[in-house]
């Protein structure tokens, strides 16, 4: 094993701590979370979702998840941003989707190369991107729920001007009923909502 | 399932994004990482360690890890700090270890209660605390390696006055040879070191 | 006199400038004051209280204070946090009160050792902790009033989600009528209050 | 004139104040300048360059500049980042240059639409992008000199790990001799340089 | 030309990036813009104003501006603050106006000395200060409109306690009708206003 | 007593928490202390100085201090900055000293008016300003020593470019031998010094 390349990866991954989630700052949020913080939150939400969906539906209904996959997907889902940065909606509108996908895939592939199971990890990232497995779809829901949890926290602390984030989610087709239910409850907790 | 209690947990867990790793600020580091950022980093380092240790030793030697357990431990290892805050070494010296352990265990137990598999998660946290399983020991190494990765990043960016962090690790007995090897390489990368 | 030990104290005390008042950040306040800032505020409030209480009641009624003691108590009242950090309510609930007291007393004693009148200073700190003198009780009121002044400033600037701080004070038995009166006026100044 | 669309532009342009220059943060710089700050700096450097180049060469040699054009270019040169964000070198490597150019041109065109002379402004931006006029080339130099001025300020204040920025400029072909001369002087002012 | 003095100016001008607009912080705004950011904004607003005023009135009515002068004034209008800092209203009340003017003029004169056209630039700054030319009056309006744009952005993001800034502008005699019209529209966009 | 005016004072005094010590930021220090933090530090240093000077010289030599006066002076010494802001050396050079003194005195007088002993407090502030009492001279030393303690902390943490602060103190005539001795020790602790 080439330890120096492994350490390069660990040092570069820590850059996510200094990569702001740009959408918040653009709307004037004073204290902007980092991509690393969002990734932690996504993994935590995904773990909670996986356990609760499975418990609510019962394992016989095929609602059990490979939690190892879920957590790896959550940790890696924004790893490409260590090089690409967090592109807000206004940027995504200006860049063709396939260009963004290819850039992310190239970054992921290059970043993970020092790891023994790089290919498997990249495949998990792809399954997240495509929502092509139950685990991938679960983490896609977790990614958005985590954003809304943070958005609500900002609003409960006094931030305003974040309606767009909720509006974007109002039209979302959640992959799991639990996600939709949690979203509705979070929305009811907004300041001024009829909770 | 009680979704409101689940959401309380998700909202409270996000507090780790605003919980500073106090040791850095005390020594004058200007931009202090959060506990959430460190938790993300620990999970990432733990994943890399688990794969690399297994690959280097070969699975037949029993060096394979339950990665689901590894990642859960990494995500949860500092969760109690959402209530207890990050106590620096100077505080730990002033509080009896068993008081701290009991406070953490109580916090963990109370926090995880809304999750279906709360008991299993708490048991994993205990195995991390006690270093009583290969996975727990691996995450203990990852926790410290991640700290050193961040410390090195601070130093490469110009921060000084962080020798204590290295000194504390110089005397550490790492649980895995890979951890020790990575630590030595990181130390050689310090500004001014004979790399 | 050992000047090096004195300088160690001065350098360490300055760490309070980098010690955040954790309760604010946990609730999403973007710009969190430091313990040093709160200590300055407490000393200032205590000075104002001491003069005003004395003037309102008249000196013959025993309402005169030893202002030197008042100001020393205010400056030192959170000095132990230089090592213990600022433990929020959620942490205090998890640590037995006597453990916290002993930890603080040990920190204070060790910190003040380089000063000629260390014993007298530690005794003043104890009188503050116990509220066992008129000066100690006055500074206890000042400590809480200062928190509420800061809380109101955060709210006037748009911060929300800080009701707990007011609720905790609603049940407080203030040591001086002036403190209670000032608290009521501050509460009437809250945004949305019937001022 | 449609004042509301004009105000939308003014409000959106102010977003550049909250758009970090990402390259600095990725390398651990604690206090990261905004795109608005860099744009101010570029305009100031460009003004100084224009005057000094003209004075050194003498107007008869065609070294006079249309300063109105120079300043407009400097103010607008990063305006597209209000939507695209500041893409660091690592991102630029992953996105085809023409995709980035088209995205920027589309953003500029859409942003400037509320202004009476939108077409002329967009043409100036294009001349900057292409370096197709003396003014455009001057502002291209100013853009890079300003980055190096800021880089040197970071280094004089203790930041480290910024060698890449200098290395990238070492190979640069400056459009004006003055730019090259100033760059050499700035480099000689680096901490540790043989000034 | 003396390049070292020119570089000293460029390095010192960059200090405006670290000079906070003090009025915001005093009222509790968490994320305070810098003077450099305000200067960028002022230049951008001034450019938009100059074009729009000219277009609305028609050039034959003498409403055309020397845009070079406008932009130079906007860039330089707060340059003296690199040495004097941004004095808030409460400070301006305590310092005789002529003392402040002389201090600013002395700073401007000394700062600009390394530039070939220092005298002309200082004269433009004077015309801004005195509002003694159409361009100077336009930039005076732009300076205040930019402040109000930023104020509105803070309020849309949840900041409160900024009424003073609006009240100070309510009584203002704007130099151009467009400025007054834009101010009224901005005021109608305040949260809670009858927009 | 007029409690509302008293509360106005307490609320305004808290503004010192948001008033940066401008000199640090101008030189690129990333994390800039507030005037409130410096005021706390000055009071703490003054207390330590008062006790140590008295102990070293012995009370019979007239080296005893009125500690109440010392601490009041330290708390109030920068209170006028709540309105005037912290003027750095470059600003002080541009404003006639008597203008600054009068502005400060007017601010102090107006600010302290709600306090019963306003006149006595203002007299103490004057004694500090003029260095016209042993206590005033002691706090003048403490004010500068605290600045140097903070400067050293910045340097120990990696900040550079702060030589001016030391040079300004090298020529200082300290009022007390202890201050001079402590300054020499602090200087010997600078990174790179022959400690």
PDB file of N, CA and C in Angstrom, chain D residues 1 3-4 6-7 11 13-18 31 33-34 36-37 39-40 43-44 48 51-52 55-56 67-68 71-72 75-76 115-117 121 146 150 153 178 182 185-186 189, chain E residues 1 3-4 6-7 11 13-18 31 33-34 36-37 39-40 43-44 48 51-52 55-56 67-68 71-72 75-76 115-117 121 146 150 153 178 182 185-186 189:
ATOM      1  N   UNK D   1     -38.116  52.758 -17.758  1.00  0.00           N
ATOM      2  CA  UNK D   1     -37.212  51.839 -17.086  1.00  0.00           C
ATOM      3  C   UNK D   1     -37.967  51.032 -16.019  1.00  0.00           C
ATOM      4  N   UNK D   3     -37.712  49.768 -12.676  1.00  0.00           N
ATOM      5  CA  UNK D   3     -36.882  49.927 -11.484  1.00  0.00           C
ATOM      6  C   UNK D   3     -36.774  48.652 -10.655  1.00  0.00           C
ATOM      7  N   UNK D   4     -37.824  47.844 -10.661  1.00  0.00           N
ATOM      8  CA  UNK D   4     -37.765  46.633  -9.852  1.00  0.00           C
ATOM      9  C   UNK D   4     -36.690  45.676 -10.361  1.00  0.00           C
ATOM     10  N   UNK D   6     -34.041  46.589 -11.937  1.00  0.00           N
ATOM     11  CA  UNK D   6     -32.767  47.223 -11.589  1.00  0.00           C
ATOM     12  C   UNK D   6     -32.400  46.923 -10.131  1.00  0.00           C
ATOM     13  N   UNK D   7     -33.399  47.034  -9.254  1.00  0.00           N
ATOM     14  CA  UNK D   7     -33.131  46.745  -7.838  1.00  0.00           C
ATOM     15  C   UNK D   7     -32.794  45.268  -7.619  1.00  0.00           C
ATOM     16  N   UNK D  11     -29.499  44.173  -5.625  1.00  0.00           N
ATOM     17  CA  UNK D  11     -29.551  43.255  -4.482  1.00  0.00           C
ATOM     18  C   UNK D  11     -28.758  41.987  -4.763  1.00  0.00           C
ATOM     19  N   UNK D  13     -26.225  41.641  -6.911  1.00  0.00           N
ATOM     20  CA  UNK D  13     -24.788  41.932  -6.996  1.00  0.00           C
ATOM     21  C   UNK D  13     -24.156  41.965  -5.604  1.00  0.00           C
ATOM     22  N   UNK D  14     -24.928  42.407  -4.623  1.00  0.00           N
ATOM     23  CA  UNK D  14     -24.404  42.457  -3.255  1.00  0.00           C
ATOM     24  C   UNK D  14     -24.106  41.069  -2.705  1.00  0.00           C
ATOM     25  N   UNK D  15     -24.615  40.039  -3.364  1.00  0.00           N
ATOM     26  CA  UNK D  15     -24.295  38.669  -2.959  1.00  0.00           C
ATOM     27  C   UNK D  15     -22.802  38.385  -3.074  1.00  0.00           C
ATOM     28  N   UNK D  16     -22.110  39.117  -3.936  1.00  0.00           N
ATOM     29  CA  UNK D  16     -20.657  38.907  -4.063  1.00  0.00           C
ATOM     30  C   UNK D  16     -19.938  39.166  -2.745  1.00  0.00           C
ATOM     31  N   UNK D  17     -20.587  39.925  -1.855  1.00  0.00           N
ATOM     32  CA  UNK D  17     -19.984  40.150  -0.528  1.00  0.00           C
ATOM     33  C   UNK D  17     -19.958  38.870   0.306  1.00  0.00           C
ATOM     34  N   UNK D  18     -20.831  37.962  -0.020  1.00  0.00           N
ATOM     35  CA  UNK D  18     -20.905  36.720   0.760  1.00  0.00           C
ATOM     36  C   UNK D  18     -20.363  35.523  -0.027  1.00  0.00           C
ATOM     37  N   UNK D  31      -9.207  33.597   7.471  1.00  0.00           N
ATOM     38  CA  UNK D  31     -10.115  34.699   7.149  1.00  0.00           C
ATOM     39  C   UNK D  31     -10.106  34.879   5.635  1.00  0.00           C
ATOM     40  N   UNK D  33     -11.185  36.242   2.032  1.00  0.00           N
ATOM     41  CA  UNK D  33     -11.785  37.418   1.394  1.00  0.00           C
ATOM     42  C   UNK D  33     -12.983  37.004   0.540  1.00  0.00           C
ATOM     43  N   UNK D  34     -13.850  37.971   0.245  1.00  0.00           N
ATOM     44  CA  UNK D  34     -14.997  37.719  -0.621  1.00  0.00           C
ATOM     45  C   UNK D  34     -14.666  38.133  -2.054  1.00  0.00           C
ATOM     46  N   UNK D  36     -16.415  40.186  -3.717  1.00  0.00           N
ATOM     47  CA  UNK D  36     -16.590  41.638  -3.780  1.00  0.00           C
ATOM     48  C   UNK D  36     -15.313  42.354  -3.359  1.00  0.00           C
ATOM     49  N   UNK D  37     -14.658  41.847  -2.327  1.00  0.00           N
ATOM     50  CA  UNK D  37     -13.407  42.465  -1.877  1.00  0.00           C
ATOM     51  C   UNK D  37     -12.330  42.356  -2.950  1.00  0.00           C
ATOM     52  N   UNK D  39     -12.902  42.112  -6.108  1.00  0.00           N
ATOM     53  CA  UNK D  39     -13.290  42.968  -7.237  1.00  0.00           C
ATOM     54  C   UNK D  39     -12.925  44.419  -6.956  1.00  0.00           C
ATOM     55  N   UNK D  40     -13.152  44.856  -5.724  1.00  0.00           N
ATOM     56  CA  UNK D  40     -12.696  46.197  -5.355  1.00  0.00           C
ATOM     57  C   UNK D  40     -11.190  46.306  -5.566  1.00  0.00           C
ATOM     58  N   UNK D  43     -10.166  46.538  -9.202  1.00  0.00           N
ATOM     59  CA  UNK D  43     -10.419  47.855  -9.787  1.00  0.00           C
ATOM     60  C   UNK D  43      -9.360  48.853  -9.331  1.00  0.00           C
ATOM     61  N   UNK D  44      -8.986  48.767  -8.061  1.00  0.00           N
ATOM     62  CA  UNK D  44      -7.991  49.701  -7.544  1.00  0.00           C
ATOM     63  C   UNK D  44      -6.628  49.454  -8.182  1.00  0.00           C
ATOM     64  N   UNK D  48      -4.418  51.957 -10.746  1.00  0.00           N
ATOM     65  CA  UNK D  48      -3.012  52.286 -10.514  1.00  0.00           C
ATOM     66  C   UNK D  48      -2.143  51.847 -11.690  1.00  0.00           C
ATOM     67  N   UNK D  51      -2.685  54.189 -14.846  1.00  0.00           N
ATOM     68  CA  UNK D  51      -2.009  55.473 -14.720  1.00  0.00           C
ATOM     69  C   UNK D  51      -0.496  55.321 -14.828  1.00  0.00           C
ATOM     70  N   UNK D  52       0.027  54.300 -14.203  1.00  0.00           N
ATOM     71  CA  UNK D  52       1.482  54.170 -14.139  1.00  0.00           C
ATOM     72  C   UNK D  52       2.066  53.701 -15.469  1.00  0.00           C
ATOM     73  N   UNK D  55       2.070  56.676 -17.715  1.00  0.00           N
ATOM     74  CA  UNK D  55       3.074  57.660 -17.327  1.00  0.00           C
ATOM     75  C   UNK D  55       4.484  57.186 -17.680  1.00  0.00           C
ATOM     76  N   UNK D  56       4.733  55.889 -17.502  1.00  0.00           N
ATOM     77  CA  UNK D  56       6.090  55.382 -17.750  1.00  0.00           C
ATOM     78  C   UNK D  56       6.424  55.361 -19.233  1.00  0.00           C
ATOM     79  N   UNK D  67      -9.863  54.633 -19.284  1.00  0.00           N
ATOM     80  CA  UNK D  67      -9.987  54.241 -17.878  1.00  0.00           C
ATOM     81  C   UNK D  67     -11.422  53.862 -17.540  1.00  0.00           C
ATOM     82  N   UNK D  68     -12.386  54.473 -18.176  1.00  0.00           N
ATOM     83  CA  UNK D  68     -13.775  54.056 -17.960  1.00  0.00           C
ATOM     84  C   UNK D  68     -13.928  52.572 -18.280  1.00  0.00           C
ATOM     85  N   UNK D  71     -12.134  50.362 -15.635  1.00  0.00           N
ATOM     86  CA  UNK D  71     -12.813  50.214 -14.350  1.00  0.00           C
ATOM     87  C   UNK D  71     -14.087  49.388 -14.476  1.00  0.00           C
ATOM     88  N   UNK D  72     -14.811  49.552 -15.563  1.00  0.00           N
ATOM     89  CA  UNK D  72     -16.008  48.735 -15.765  1.00  0.00           C
ATOM     90  C   UNK D  72     -15.627  47.256 -15.855  1.00  0.00           C
ATOM     91  N   UNK D  75     -14.811  45.924 -12.398  1.00  0.00           N
ATOM     92  CA  UNK D  75     -15.993  45.738 -11.552  1.00  0.00           C
ATOM     93  C   UNK D  75     -16.805  44.521 -11.980  1.00  0.00           C
ATOM     94  N   UNK D  76     -16.862  44.278 -13.282  1.00  0.00           N
ATOM     95  CA  UNK D  76     -17.720  43.219 -13.806  1.00  0.00           C
ATOM     96  C   UNK D  76     -17.010  41.883 -13.976  1.00  0.00           C
ATOM     97  N   UNK D 115     -29.859  46.934 -17.251  1.00  0.00           N
ATOM     98  CA  UNK D 115     -29.120  48.187 -17.448  1.00  0.00           C
ATOM     99  C   UNK D 115     -29.280  48.687 -18.884  1.00  0.00           C
ATOM    100  N   UNK D 116     -29.406  50.011 -19.057  1.00  0.00           N
ATOM    101  CA  UNK D 116     -29.614  50.586 -20.394  1.00  0.00           C
ATOM    102  C   UNK D 116     -28.539  50.169 -21.403  1.00  0.00           C
ATOM    103  N   UNK D 117     -27.270  50.153 -20.950  1.00  0.00           N
ATOM    104  CA  UNK D 117     -26.198  49.842 -21.890  1.00  0.00           C
ATOM    105  C   UNK D 117     -25.702  48.414 -21.704  1.00  0.00           C
ATOM    106  N   UNK D 121     -21.790  46.788 -21.970  1.00  0.00           N
ATOM    107  CA  UNK D 121     -21.120  46.221 -20.795  1.00  0.00           C
ATOM    108  C   UNK D 121     -20.724  44.767 -21.049  1.00  0.00           C
ATOM    109  N   UNK D 146      -3.668  41.493  -8.127  1.00  0.00           N
ATOM    110  CA  UNK D 146      -4.447  41.665  -6.903  1.00  0.00           C
ATOM    111  C   UNK D 146      -4.437  40.377  -6.077  1.00  0.00           C
ATOM    112  N   UNK D 150      -2.921  40.028  -2.261  1.00  0.00           N
ATOM    113  CA  UNK D 150      -3.639  39.419  -1.137  1.00  0.00           C
ATOM    114  C   UNK D 150      -2.865  38.228  -0.586  1.00  0.00           C
ATOM    115  N   UNK D 153      -0.153  39.462   1.531  1.00  0.00           N
ATOM    116  CA  UNK D 153      -0.684  39.928   2.817  1.00  0.00           C
ATOM    117  C   UNK D 153      -0.961  38.750   3.755  1.00  0.00           C
ATOM    118  N   UNK D 178       5.237  46.462 -16.639  1.00  0.00           N
ATOM    119  CA  UNK D 178       5.051  46.932 -15.269  1.00  0.00           C
ATOM    120  C   UNK D 178       4.483  45.817 -14.385  1.00  0.00           C
ATOM    121  N   UNK D 182       6.235  44.474 -11.050  1.00  0.00           N
ATOM    122  CA  UNK D 182       5.578  44.507  -9.738  1.00  0.00           C
ATOM    123  C   UNK D 182       5.513  43.099  -9.146  1.00  0.00           C
ATOM    124  N   UNK D 185       8.806  42.239  -7.601  1.00  0.00           N
ATOM    125  CA  UNK D 185       9.019  42.937  -6.324  1.00  0.00           C
ATOM    126  C   UNK D 185       8.178  42.288  -5.213  1.00  0.00           C
ATOM    127  N   UNK D 186       6.928  41.962  -5.527  1.00  0.00           N
ATOM    128  CA  UNK D 186       6.066  41.319  -4.527  1.00  0.00           C
ATOM    129  C   UNK D 186       6.688  39.988  -4.079  1.00  0.00           C
ATOM    130  N   UNK D 189       9.265  40.256  -1.589  1.00  0.00           N
ATOM    131  CA  UNK D 189       8.799  40.656  -0.251  1.00  0.00           C
ATOM    132  C   UNK D 189       8.255  39.475   0.558  1.00  0.00           C
TER     133      UNK D 189
ATOM    134  N   UNK E   1       9.480  55.971 -12.064  1.00  0.00           N
ATOM    135  CA  UNK E   1       8.460  55.664 -11.062  1.00  0.00           C
ATOM    136  C   UNK E   1       9.057  54.828  -9.918  1.00  0.00           C
ATOM    137  N   UNK E   3       8.447  51.983  -7.819  1.00  0.00           N
ATOM    138  CA  UNK E   3       7.526  50.850  -7.712  1.00  0.00           C
ATOM    139  C   UNK E   3       7.268  50.434  -6.276  1.00  0.00           C
ATOM    140  N   UNK E   4       8.251  50.602  -5.403  1.00  0.00           N
ATOM    141  CA  UNK E   4       8.040  50.173  -4.022  1.00  0.00           C
ATOM    142  C   UNK E   4       6.964  51.003  -3.344  1.00  0.00           C
ATOM    143  N   UNK E   6       4.521  52.432  -4.888  1.00  0.00           N
ATOM    144  CA  UNK E   6       3.272  51.999  -5.512  1.00  0.00           C
ATOM    145  C   UNK E   6       2.765  50.713  -4.848  1.00  0.00           C
ATOM    146  N   UNK E   7       3.684  49.769  -4.620  1.00  0.00           N
ATOM    147  CA  UNK E   7       3.272  48.515  -3.980  1.00  0.00           C
ATOM    148  C   UNK E   7       2.818  48.745  -2.545  1.00  0.00           C
ATOM    149  N   UNK E  11      -0.711  47.379  -1.226  1.00  0.00           N
ATOM    150  CA  UNK E  11      -0.825  46.542  -0.021  1.00  0.00           C
ATOM    151  C   UNK E  11      -1.671  47.223   1.042  1.00  0.00           C
ATOM    152  N   UNK E  13      -4.022  49.551   0.547  1.00  0.00           N
ATOM    153  CA  UNK E  13      -5.423  49.636   0.117  1.00  0.00           C
ATOM    154  C   UNK E  13      -6.169  48.342   0.415  1.00  0.00           C
ATOM    155  N   UNK E  14      -5.457  47.219   0.330  1.00  0.00           N
ATOM    156  CA  UNK E  14      -6.099  45.936   0.612  1.00  0.00           C
ATOM    157  C   UNK E  14      -6.550  45.823   2.067  1.00  0.00           C
ATOM    158  N   UNK E  15      -6.046  46.711   2.925  1.00  0.00           N
ATOM    159  CA  UNK E  15      -6.484  46.736   4.323  1.00  0.00           C
ATOM    160  C   UNK E  15      -7.977  47.028   4.433  1.00  0.00           C
ATOM    161  N   UNK E  16      -8.542  47.692   3.422  1.00  0.00           N
ATOM    162  CA  UNK E  16      -9.989  47.964   3.458  1.00  0.00           C
ATOM    163  C   UNK E  16     -10.805  46.677   3.514  1.00  0.00           C
ATOM    164  N   UNK E  17     -10.196  45.571   3.093  1.00  0.00           N
ATOM    165  CA  UNK E  17     -10.893  44.281   3.190  1.00  0.00           C
ATOM    166  C   UNK E  17     -11.072  43.854   4.644  1.00  0.00           C
ATOM    167  N   UNK E  18     -10.244  44.346   5.511  1.00  0.00           N
ATOM    168  CA  UNK E  18     -10.309  43.954   6.922  1.00  0.00           C
ATOM    169  C   UNK E  18     -10.869  45.077   7.802  1.00  0.00           C
ATOM    170  N   UNK E  31     -22.776  39.217  10.729  1.00  0.00           N
ATOM    171  CA  UNK E  31     -21.757  39.161   9.671  1.00  0.00           C
ATOM    172  C   UNK E  31     -21.621  40.554   9.076  1.00  0.00           C
ATOM    173  N   UNK E  33     -20.122  43.534   6.872  1.00  0.00           N
ATOM    174  CA  UNK E  33     -19.393  43.764   5.621  1.00  0.00           C
ATOM    175  C   UNK E  33     -18.143  44.624   5.882  1.00  0.00           C
ATOM    176  N   UNK E  34     -17.215  44.568   4.940  1.00  0.00           N
ATOM    177  CA  UNK E  34     -16.010  45.389   5.042  1.00  0.00           C
ATOM    178  C   UNK E  34     -16.182  46.670   4.230  1.00  0.00           C
ATOM    179  N   UNK E  36     -14.161  47.562   1.942  1.00  0.00           N
ATOM    180  CA  UNK E  36     -13.877  47.187   0.553  1.00  0.00           C
ATOM    181  C   UNK E  36     -15.143  46.674  -0.132  1.00  0.00           C
ATOM    182  N   UNK E  37     -15.923  45.886   0.593  1.00  0.00           N
ATOM    183  CA  UNK E  37     -17.160  45.361   0.014  1.00  0.00           C
ATOM    184  C   UNK E  37     -18.148  46.495  -0.269  1.00  0.00           C
ATOM    185  N   UNK E  39     -17.308  49.543  -0.866  1.00  0.00           N
ATOM    186  CA  UNK E  39     -16.761  50.348  -1.959  1.00  0.00           C
ATOM    187  C   UNK E  39     -17.050  49.694  -3.305  1.00  0.00           C
ATOM    188  N   UNK E  40     -16.902  48.373  -3.354  1.00  0.00           N
ATOM    189  CA  UNK E  40     -17.299  47.666  -4.576  1.00  0.00           C
ATOM    190  C   UNK E  40     -18.777  47.927  -4.873  1.00  0.00           C
ATOM    191  N   UNK E  43     -19.460  51.421  -6.196  1.00  0.00           N
ATOM    192  CA  UNK E  43     -19.064  51.584  -7.596  1.00  0.00           C
ATOM    193  C   UNK E  43     -20.094  50.934  -8.515  1.00  0.00           C
ATOM    194  N   UNK E  44     -20.563  49.767  -8.113  1.00  0.00           N
ATOM    195  CA  UNK E  44     -21.539  49.068  -8.955  1.00  0.00           C
ATOM    196  C   UNK E  44     -22.861  49.848  -9.006  1.00  0.00           C
ATOM    197  N   UNK E  48     -24.677  51.724 -12.326  1.00  0.00           N
ATOM    198  CA  UNK E  48     -26.079  51.496 -12.706  1.00  0.00           C
ATOM    199  C   UNK E  48     -26.854  52.811 -12.684  1.00  0.00           C
ATOM    200  N   UNK E  51     -25.862  55.141 -15.735  1.00  0.00           N
ATOM    201  CA  UNK E  51     -26.463  54.703 -16.991  1.00  0.00           C
ATOM    202  C   UNK E  51     -27.968  54.949 -17.005  1.00  0.00           C
ATOM    203  N   UNK E  52     -28.623  54.670 -15.912  1.00  0.00           N
ATOM    204  CA  UNK E  52     -30.086  54.731 -15.897  1.00  0.00           C
ATOM    205  C   UNK E  52     -30.576  56.172 -15.863  1.00  0.00           C
ATOM    206  N   UNK E  55     -30.172  57.474 -19.323  1.00  0.00           N
ATOM    207  CA  UNK E  55     -31.138  56.897 -20.253  1.00  0.00           C
ATOM    208  C   UNK E  55     -32.540  57.456 -20.009  1.00  0.00           C
ATOM    209  N   UNK E  56     -32.883  57.669 -18.761  1.00  0.00           N
ATOM    210  CA  UNK E  56     -34.239  58.132 -18.458  1.00  0.00           C
ATOM    211  C   UNK E  56     -34.441  59.583 -18.876  1.00  0.00           C
ATOM    212  N   UNK E  67     -18.330  58.776 -16.771  1.00  0.00           N
ATOM    213  CA  UNK E  67     -18.349  57.527 -15.993  1.00  0.00           C
ATOM    214  C   UNK E  67     -16.981  57.225 -15.393  1.00  0.00           C
ATOM    215  N   UNK E  68     -15.923  57.592 -16.083  1.00  0.00           N
ATOM    216  CA  UNK E  68     -14.594  57.409 -15.504  1.00  0.00           C
ATOM    217  C   UNK E  68     -14.512  58.126 -14.159  1.00  0.00           C
ATOM    218  N   UNK E  71     -16.666  56.348 -11.441  1.00  0.00           N
ATOM    219  CA  UNK E  71     -16.110  55.112 -10.885  1.00  0.00           C
ATOM    220  C   UNK E  71     -14.880  55.387 -10.024  1.00  0.00           C
ATOM    221  N   UNK E  72     -14.067  56.340 -10.453  1.00  0.00           N
ATOM    222  CA  UNK E  72     -12.908  56.691  -9.618  1.00  0.00           C
ATOM    223  C   UNK E  72     -13.379  57.227  -8.267  1.00  0.00           C
ATOM    224  N   UNK E  75     -14.585  54.336  -6.080  1.00  0.00           N
ATOM    225  CA  UNK E  75     -13.495  53.501  -5.560  1.00  0.00           C
ATOM    226  C   UNK E  75     -12.725  54.210  -4.451  1.00  0.00           C
ATOM    227  N   UNK E  76     -12.575  55.527  -4.592  1.00  0.00           N
ATOM    228  CA  UNK E  76     -11.743  56.272  -3.639  1.00  0.00           C
ATOM    229  C   UNK E  76     -12.520  56.857  -2.473  1.00  0.00           C
ATOM    230  N   UNK E 115       0.865  57.704  -7.074  1.00  0.00           N
ATOM    231  CA  UNK E 115       0.242  57.586  -8.398  1.00  0.00           C
ATOM    232  C   UNK E 115       0.560  58.800  -9.251  1.00  0.00           C
ATOM    233  N   UNK E 116       0.770  58.589 -10.554  1.00  0.00           N
ATOM    234  CA  UNK E 116       1.148  59.692 -11.449  1.00  0.00           C
ATOM    235  C   UNK E 116       0.138  60.844 -11.423  1.00  0.00           C
ATOM    236  N   UNK E 117      -1.148  60.515 -11.419  1.00  0.00           N
ATOM    237  CA  UNK E 117      -2.160  61.560 -11.473  1.00  0.00           C
ATOM    238  C   UNK E 117      -2.755  61.826 -10.094  1.00  0.00           C
ATOM    239  N   UNK E 121      -6.733  62.796  -8.957  1.00  0.00           N
ATOM    240  CA  UNK E 121      -7.535  61.872  -8.152  1.00  0.00           C
ATOM    241  C   UNK E 121      -8.007  62.552  -6.867  1.00  0.00           C
ATOM    242  N   UNK E 146     -26.347  52.253  -1.635  1.00  0.00           N
ATOM    243  CA  UNK E 146     -25.663  50.982  -1.403  1.00  0.00           C
ATOM    244  C   UNK E 146     -25.821  50.563   0.057  1.00  0.00           C
ATOM    245  N   UNK E 150     -27.698  47.106   1.311  1.00  0.00           N
ATOM    246  CA  UNK E 150     -27.125  46.166   2.267  1.00  0.00           C
ATOM    247  C   UNK E 150     -28.032  46.030   3.488  1.00  0.00           C
ATOM    248  N   UNK E 153     -30.837  43.826   2.658  1.00  0.00           N
ATOM    249  CA  UNK E 153     -30.388  42.427   2.620  1.00  0.00           C
ATOM    250  C   UNK E 153     -30.272  41.849   4.028  1.00  0.00           C
ATOM    251  N   UNK E 178     -34.109  59.559  -9.559  1.00  0.00           N
ATOM    252  CA  UNK E 178     -34.018  58.102  -9.603  1.00  0.00           C
ATOM    253  C   UNK E 178     -33.602  57.541  -8.247  1.00  0.00           C
ATOM    254  N   UNK E 182     -35.726  54.840  -6.196  1.00  0.00           N
ATOM    255  CA  UNK E 182     -35.186  53.535  -5.804  1.00  0.00           C
ATOM    256  C   UNK E 182     -35.259  53.374  -4.286  1.00  0.00           C
ATOM    257  N   UNK E 185     -38.736  52.354  -3.329  1.00  0.00           N
ATOM    258  CA  UNK E 185     -39.004  50.944  -3.647  1.00  0.00           C
ATOM    259  C   UNK E 185     -38.310  50.013  -2.660  1.00  0.00           C
ATOM    260  N   UNK E 186     -37.070  50.330  -2.313  1.00  0.00           N
ATOM    261  CA  UNK E 186     -36.344  49.495  -1.345  1.00  0.00           C
ATOM    262  C   UNK E 186     -37.073  49.481  -0.010  1.00  0.00           C
ATOM    263  N   UNK E 189     -39.856  47.201   0.202  1.00  0.00           N
ATOM    264  CA  UNK E 189     -39.481  45.785   0.238  1.00  0.00           C
ATOM    265  C   UNK E 189     -39.081  45.325   1.642  1.00  0.00           C
TER     266      UNK E 189
END
